[in-house]
CSV table of C-alpha atoms and ligand atoms in Angstrom, one decimal:
chain,number,residue,atom,x,y,z
F,231,UNK,CA,3.9,40.9,-46.6
F,232,UNK,CA,7.5,38.2,-45.8
F,233,UNK,CA,6.0,35.0,-44.3
F,234,UNK,CA,7.8,36.3,-41.4
F,235,UNK,CA,5.8,39.2,-41.0
F,236,UNK,CA,2.4,36.9,-41.8
F,237,UNK,CA,3.6,34.7,-39.0
F,238,UNK,CA,4.2,37.5,-36.7
F,239,UNK,CA,0.9,38.7,-37.5
F,240,UNK,CA,-0.6,35.8,-36.4
F,241,UNK,CA,0.8,35.6,-33.1
F,242,UNK,CA,0.2,39.4,-32.3
F,243,UNK,CA,-3.3,38.3,-33.2
F,244,UNK,CA,-3.5,35.4,-31.0
F,245,UNK,CA,-2.1,37.2,-28.3
F,246,UNK,CA,-4.5,40.3,-28.6
F,247,UNK,CA,-7.4,37.5,-28.3
F,248,UNK,CA,-6.2,35.8,-25.6
F,249,UNK,CA,-5.3,38.8,-23.5
F,250,UNK,CA,-9.3,39.3,-24.5
F,251,UNK,CA,-10.0,36.4,-22.7
F,252,UNK,CA,-13.4,35.5,-21.9
F,253,UNK,CA,-15.2,38.3,-23.0
F,254,UNK,CA,-14.0,37.9,-26.4
F,255,UNK,CA,-12.9,40.6,-28.8
F,256,UNK,CA,-14.9,42.3,-31.9
F,257,UNK,CA,-13.1,41.2,-35.3
F,258,UNK,CA,-12.9,45.0,-36.3
F,259,UNK,CA,-11.1,45.9,-32.4
F,260,UNK,CA,-8.5,43.7,-33.4
F,261,UNK,CA,-8.0,44.9,-36.7
F,262,UNK,CA,-7.2,48.5,-35.2
F,263,UNK,CA,-4.9,46.9,-32.6
F,264,UNK,CA,-3.4,45.0,-35.2
F,265,UNK,CA,-2.9,48.2,-37.5
F,266,UNK,CA,-4.4,46.1,-40.2
F,267,UNK,CA,-7.1,46.4,-42.9
F,268,UNK,CA,-10.8,44.8,-42.5
F,269,UNK,CA,-9.5,42.5,-45.3
F,270,UNK,CA,-6.7,41.1,-43.7
F,271,UNK,CA,-8.0,41.0,-39.9
F,272,UNK,CA,-10.8,38.7,-41.6
F,273,UNK,CA,-7.7,36.8,-43.2
F,274,UNK,CA,-5.8,36.3,-39.9
F,275,UNK,CA,-9.0,35.4,-37.8
F,276,UNK,CA,-10.1,33.1,-40.4
F,277,UNK,CA,-6.5,31.5,-40.1
F,278,UNK,CA,-6.1,31.1,-36.5
F,279,UNK,CA,-9.9,29.8,-36.9
F,280,UNK,CA,-8.4,27.2,-39.0
F,281,UNK,CA,-5.8,26.6,-36.7
F,282,UNK,CA,-7.4,25.7,-34.0
F,283,UNK,CA,-6.5,28.1,-31.9
F,284,UNK,CA,-9.6,30.7,-31.5
F,285,UNK,CA,-13.2,30.5,-32.1
F,286,UNK,CA,-15.4,33.0,-34.4
F,287,UNK,CA,-19.0,34.0,-33.1
F,288,UNK,CA,-21.3,35.5,-34.8
F,289,UNK,CA,-22.2,38.6,-33.4
F,290,UNK,CA,-24.9,42.1,-34.5
F,291,UNK,CA,-22.5,45.3,-33.3
F,292,UNK,CA,-23.8,48.6,-34.4
F,293,UNK,CA,-26.7,47.3,-36.8
F,294,UNK,CA,-23.6,45.1,-38.8
F,295,UNK,CA,-22.6,41.4,-38.4
F,296,UNK,CA,-19.7,40.9,-37.5
F,297,UNK,CA,-17.6,38.3,-35.5
F,298,UNK,CA,-16.7,38.3,-31.8
F,299,UNK,CA,-13.7,35.9,-31.3
F,300,UNK,CA,-12.4,33.9,-28.7
F,301,UNK,CA,-9.4,31.7,-27.7
F,302,UNK,CA,-9.3,28.3,-27.7
F,303,UNK,CA,-6.5,28.2,-25.7
F,304,UNK,CA,-5.6,29.6,-22.6
F,305,UNK,CA,-2.7,31.1,-20.5
F,306,UNK,CA,-1.2,28.4,-18.4
F,307,UNK,CA,0.1,30.3,-14.9
F,308,UNK,CA,2.6,28.4,-12.4
F,309,UNK,CA,-0.1,29.4,-9.7
F,310,UNK,CA,-2.2,26.3,-11.2
F,311,UNK,CA,0.2,24.0,-10.3
F,312,UNK,CA,1.9,25.0,-7.0
F,313,UNK,CA,1.5,22.5,-4.3
F,314,UNK,CA,1.3,19.3,-6.8
F,315,UNK,CA,2.8,16.3,-5.1
F,316,UNK,CA,4.4,15.1,-8.0
F,317,UNK,CA,7.3,17.6,-8.1
F,318,UNK,CA,8.5,16.2,-4.5
F,319,UNK,CA,7.7,13.0,-5.1
F,320,UNK,CA,10.5,9.9,-4.2
F,321,UNK,CA,8.6,7.7,-7.0
F,322,UNK,CA,8.2,9.8,-9.8
F,323,UNK,CA,11.1,8.5,-11.6
F,324,UNK,CA,8.9,5.5,-12.0
F,325,UNK,CA,5.2,6.8,-11.9
F,326,UNK,CA,3.9,6.3,-16.0
F,327,UNK,CA,0.6,5.3,-16.9
F,328,UNK,CA,0.2,1.7,-16.4
F,329,UNK,CA,3.4,1.2,-14.5
F,330,UNK,CA,4.4,0.1,-11.0
F,331,UNK,CA,3.4,3.3,-9.9
F,332,UNK,CA,0.5,4.5,-11.8
F,333,UNK,CA,-0.7,8.3,-11.5
F,334,UNK,CA,-4.2,7.0,-12.1
F,335,UNK,CA,-4.1,5.2,-8.6
F,336,UNK,CA,-2.4,7.9,-6.7
F,337,UNK,CA,-4.3,9.1,-3.6
F,338,UNK,CA,-1.8,11.9,-3.4
F,339,UNK,CA,-2.7,13.1,-6.4
F,340,UNK,CA,-6.6,12.4,-6.8
F,341,UNK,CA,-6.0,14.4,-3.2
F,342,UNK,CA,-4.2,17.2,-5.0
F,343,UNK,CA,-6.7,17.1,-8.2
F,344,UNK,CA,-9.6,17.3,-5.5
F,345,UNK,CA,-8.9,20.2,-3.3
F,346,UNK,CA,-7.8,22.4,-6.3
F,347,UNK,CA,-10.1,21.7,-9.0
F,348,UNK,CA,-13.1,24.4,-8.6
F,349,UNK,CA,-16.2,22.2,-7.9
F,350,UNK,CA,-18.6,22.6,-10.3
F,351,UNK,CA,-22.3,23.9,-9.4
F,352,UNK,CA,-24.9,21.2,-8.9
F,353,UNK,CA,-26.9,20.3,-11.9
F,354,UNK,CA,-24.2,21.4,-14.4
F,355,UNK,CA,-23.2,19.2,-17.0
D,500,SF4,S1,1.6,10.7,-9.4
D,500,SF4,FE1,2.1,10.5,-7.3
D,500,SF4,S2,3.1,8.5,-7.0
D,500,SF4,FE2,3.0,9.5,-9.5
D,500,SF4,S3,5.0,11.3,-9.6
D,500,SF4,FE3,2.7,12.2,-8.9
D,500,SF4,S4,2.3,11.8,-6.8
D,500,SF4,FE4,4.7,10.5,-7.2
């Protein structure tokens, strides 16, 4: 397989794993979806893990040890930044950490983060 072909295979694999989300996907399911052999599939999963893009977790499935693959990166939706005050802020051009206008001390930004951030359950770390 060419280098471009391999990269395309890695990208396809990463997309499948990202689409699987928090449930993850068994390595054997990934091979099937990619149309790859088990050896190629293992190599791809290992490479993606070494690149820091996924996590492989050992799992006993159907009496055999395999890996479940989870994405380490998440898709970001535009919805997650809707309402951020920085987009309409007149001070945005001079705002920087440690600058005259500092985002760390910005009440508008702090208020928006506190209003939109998911609350952690009490006792959760
Ligand atoms: S952090 Fe505050 S001051 Fe800086 S751009 Fe955002 S809203 Fe404006």
